[in-house]
JSON list of C-alpha atoms in Angstrom, two decimals:
[
{"chain": "A", "resi": 176, "resn": "MET", "atom": "CA", "xyz": [89.91, 112.88, 97.61]},
{"chain": "A", "resi": 177, "resn": "CYS", "atom": "CA", "xyz": [92.00, 114.97, 95.15]},
{"chain": "A", "resi": 178, "resn": "SER", "atom": "CA", "xyz": [90.79, 114.75, 91.49]},
{"chain": "A", "resi": 179, "resn": "THR", "atom": "CA", "xyz": [94.30, 115.79, 90.01]},
{"chain": "A", "resi": 180, "resn": "VAL", "atom": "CA", "xyz": [95.56, 112.40, 91.39]},
{"chain": "A", "resi": 181, "resn": "THR", "atom": "CA", "xyz": [96.28, 110.67, 87.45]},
{"chain": "A", "resi": 182, "resn": "MET", "atom": "CA", "xyz": [97.94, 107.43, 89.12]},
{"chain": "A", "resi": 183, "resn": "ALA", "atom": "CA", "xyz": [96.03, 105.04, 91.47]},
{"chain": "A", "resi": 184, "resn": "ILE", "atom": "CA", "xyz": [97.80, 103.63, 94.17]},
{"chain": "A", "resi": 185, "resn": "VAL", "atom": "CA", "xyz": [98.04, 99.88, 94.09]},
{"chain": "A", "resi": 186, "resn": "PRO", "atom": "CA", "xyz": [95.75, 97.63, 96.25]},
{"chain": "A", "resi": 187, "resn": "ASP", "atom": "CA", "xyz": [97.38, 95.99, 98.75]},
{"chain": "A", "resi": 188, "resn": "GLU", "atom": "CA", "xyz": [96.51, 92.45, 99.49]},
{"chain": "A", "resi": 189, "resn": "LYS", "atom": "CA", "xyz": [98.57, 91.71, 102.36]},
{"chain": "A", "resi": 190, "resn": "ASP", "atom": "CA", "xyz": [97.29, 89.84, 105.24]},
{"chain": "A", "resi": 191, "resn": "TRP", "atom": "CA", "xyz": [97.35, 92.60, 108.10]},
{"chain": "A", "resi": 192, "resn": "THR", "atom": "CA", "xyz": [96.29, 90.67, 110.75]},
{"chain": "A", "resi": 193, "resn": "TRP", "atom": "CA", "xyz": [99.83, 90.02, 112.29]},
{"chain": "A", "resi": 194, "resn": "VAL", "atom": "CA", "xyz": [99.41, 93.38, 113.67]},
{"chain": "A", "resi": 195, "resn": "ASN", "atom": "CA", "xyz": [97.51, 91.72, 116.57]},
{"chain": "A", "resi": 196, "resn": "GLU", "atom": "CA", "xyz": [100.27, 89.73, 117.48]},
{"chain": "A", "resi": 197, "resn": "ARG", "atom": "CA", "xyz": [103.41, 91.67, 117.18]},
{"chain": "A", "resi": 198, "resn": "PRO", "atom": "CA", "xyz": [104.43, 95.48, 116.87]},
{"chain": "A", "resi": 199, "resn": "CYS", "atom": "CA", "xyz": [104.48, 97.14, 113.71]},
{"chain": "A", "resi": 200, "resn": "ALA", "atom": "CA", "xyz": [108.21, 97.89, 112.56]},
{"chain": "A", "resi": 201, "resn": "GLU", "atom": "CA", "xyz": [106.98, 101.25, 111.26]},
{"chain": "A", "resi": 202, "resn": "CYS", "atom": "CA", "xyz": [105.40, 102.73, 114.06]},
{"chain": "A", "resi": 203, "resn": "GLU", "atom": "CA", "xyz": [106.06, 100.35, 116.82]},
{"chain": "A", "resi": 204, "resn": "PHE", "atom": "CA", "xyz": [102.29, 100.47, 118.02]},
{"chain": "A", "resi": 205, "resn": "ASP", "atom": "CA", "xyz": [101.86, 96.92, 119.69]},
{"chain": "A", "resi": 206, "resn": "ALA", "atom": "CA", "xyz": [98.37, 95.95, 119.84]},
{"chain": "A", "resi": 207, "resn": "SER", "atom": "CA", "xyz": [99.13, 92.66, 121.41]},
{"chain": "A", "resi": 208, "resn": "THR", "atom": "CA", "xyz": [99.91, 94.67, 124.68]},
{"chain": "A", "resi": 209, "resn": "THR", "atom": "CA", "xyz": [97.53, 97.42, 124.73]},
{"chain": "A", "resi": 210, "resn": "ARG", "atom": "CA", "xyz": [95.07, 97.30, 127.40]},
{"chain": "A", "resi": 211, "resn": "PRO", "atom": "CA", "xyz": [91.47, 97.47, 125.76]},
{"chain": "A", "resi": 212, "resn": "ALA", "atom": "CA", "xyz": [90.68, 100.15, 128.38]},
{"chain": "A", "resi": 213, "resn": "SER", "atom": "CA", "xyz": [93.80, 102.76, 127.12]},
{"chain": "A", "resi": 214, "resn": "VAL", "atom": "CA", "xyz": [92.21, 102.64, 123.61]},
{"chain": "A", "resi": 215, "resn": "ALA", "atom": "CA", "xyz": [90.05, 105.63, 124.02]},
{"chain": "A", "resi": 216, "resn": "ALA", "atom": "CA", "xyz": [92.90, 107.94, 125.58]},
{"chain": "A", "resi": 217, "resn": "LEU", "atom": "CA", "xyz": [95.38, 106.69, 122.81]},
{"chain": "A", "resi": 218, "resn": "ILE", "atom": "CA", "xyz": [92.90, 107.67, 119.98]},
{"chain": "A", "resi": 219, "resn": "ARG", "atom": "CA", "xyz": [92.19, 110.85, 121.72]},
{"chain": "A", "resi": 220, "resn": "THR", "atom": "CA", "xyz": [95.99, 111.73, 121.42]},
{"chain": "A", "resi": 221, "resn": "ASN", "atom": "CA", "xyz": [96.31, 110.61, 117.93]},
{"chain": "A", "resi": 222, "resn": "ILE", "atom": "CA", "xyz": [93.80, 112.86, 116.99]},
{"chain": "A", "resi": 223, "resn": "THR", "atom": "CA", "xyz": [96.19, 115.99, 117.60]},
{"chain": "A", "resi": 224, "resn": "ASP", "atom": "CA", "xyz": [98.61, 114.33, 115.23]},
{"chain": "A", "resi": 225, "resn": "TRP", "atom": "CA", "xyz": [95.81, 114.18, 112.47]},
{"chain": "A", "resi": 226, "resn": "GLN", "atom": "CA", "xyz": [94.80, 117.78, 113.33]},
{"chain": "A", "resi": 227, "resn": "ARG", "atom": "CA", "xyz": [98.51, 119.03, 112.61]},
{"chain": "A", "resi": 228, "resn": "LEU", "atom": "CA", "xyz": [99.28, 116.71, 109.43]},
{"chain": "A", "resi": 229, "resn": "ILE", "atom": "CA", "xyz": [95.45, 117.65, 107.68]},
{"chain": "A", "resi": 230, "resn": "ALA", "atom": "CA", "xyz": [95.42, 121.62, 108.78]},
{"chain": "A", "resi": 231, "resn": "ASP", "atom": "CA", "xyz": [97.32, 122.90, 105.60]},
{"chain": "A", "resi": 232, "resn": "ASP", "atom": "CA", "xyz": [94.84, 122.65, 103.07]},
{"chain": "A", "resi": 233, "resn": "GLU", "atom": "CA", "xyz": [97.51, 122.67, 100.10]},
{"chain": "A", "resi": 234, "resn": "THR", "atom": "CA", "xyz": [99.39, 119.77, 101.19]},
{"chain": "A", "resi": 235, "resn": "THR", "atom": "CA", "xyz": [96.67, 117.59, 102.54]},
{"chain": "A", "resi": 236, "resn": "ARG", "atom": "CA", "xyz": [95.38, 116.52, 99.27]},
{"chain": "A", "resi": 237, "resn": "ARG", "atom": "CA", "xyz": [98.39, 116.28, 97.57]},
{"chain": "A", "resi": 238, "resn": "ARG", "atom": "CA", "xyz": [100.22, 112.81, 97.10]},
{"chain": "A", "resi": 239, "resn": "PRO", "atom": "CA", "xyz": [104.02, 112.82, 97.81]},
{"chain": "A", "resi": 240, "resn": "ASP", "atom": "CA", "xyz": [104.64, 110.49, 94.89]},
{"chain": "A", "resi": 241, "resn": "VAL", "atom": "CA", "xyz": [102.44, 108.08, 92.93]},
{"chain": "A", "resi": 242, "resn": "ALA", "atom": "CA", "xyz": [102.81, 105.29, 95.59]},
{"chain": "A", "resi": 243, "resn": "THR", "atom": "CA", "xyz": [102.10, 107.32, 98.48]},
{"chain": "A", "resi": 244, "resn": "TRP", "atom": "CA", "xyz": [98.60, 108.45, 99.93]},
{"chain": "A", "resi": 245, "resn": "SER", "atom": "CA", "xyz": [98.15, 111.89, 100.71]},
{"chain": "A", "resi": 246, "resn": "ALA", "atom": "CA", "xyz": [97.84, 113.24, 104.38]},
{"chain": "A", "resi": 247, "resn": "LEU", "atom": "CA", "xyz": [93.89, 113.34, 103.85]},
{"chain": "A", "resi": 248, "resn": "GLU", "atom": "CA", "xyz": [93.84, 109.66, 102.39]},
{"chain": "A", "resi": 249, "resn": "TYR", "atom": "CA", "xyz": [95.63, 108.18, 105.28]},
{"chain": "A", "resi": 250, "resn": "ALA", "atom": "CA", "xyz": [93.42, 110.10, 107.69]},
{"chain": "A", "resi": 251, "resn": "CYS", "atom": "CA", "xyz": [90.15, 108.75, 105.64]},
{"chain": "A", "resi": 252, "resn": "HIS", "atom": "CA", "xyz": [91.84, 105.20, 106.25]},
{"chain": "A", "resi": 253, "resn": "VAL", "atom": "CA", "xyz": [92.57, 105.81, 110.06]},
{"chain": "A", "resi": 254, "resn": "ARG", "atom": "CA", "xyz": [88.94, 107.16, 110.40]},
{"chain": "A", "resi": 255, "resn": "ASP", "atom": "CA", "xyz": [87.76, 104.06, 108.67]},
{"chain": "A", "resi": 256, "resn": "VAL", "atom": "CA", "xyz": [90.10, 101.64, 110.98]},
{"chain": "A", "resi": 257, "resn": "TYR", "atom": "CA", "xyz": [88.59, 103.39, 114.33]}
]
């Protein structure tokens, strides 16, 4: 994580289990209709997006604002979810 960050992200205490029942309004992913056999291919496709997003070292670690994670922090979150 970038050592120049001076403000922490406010912890999220929401119950995110709803994503297993209905589509996400932000990204439109619908886990409830996703076949388990298609998950590996979806992850491989998603990798190309992350390669593009974290390719630039200069912007990868920088938070766009105090309430938004950097691309690197989001990438680590997705890694942890996977």
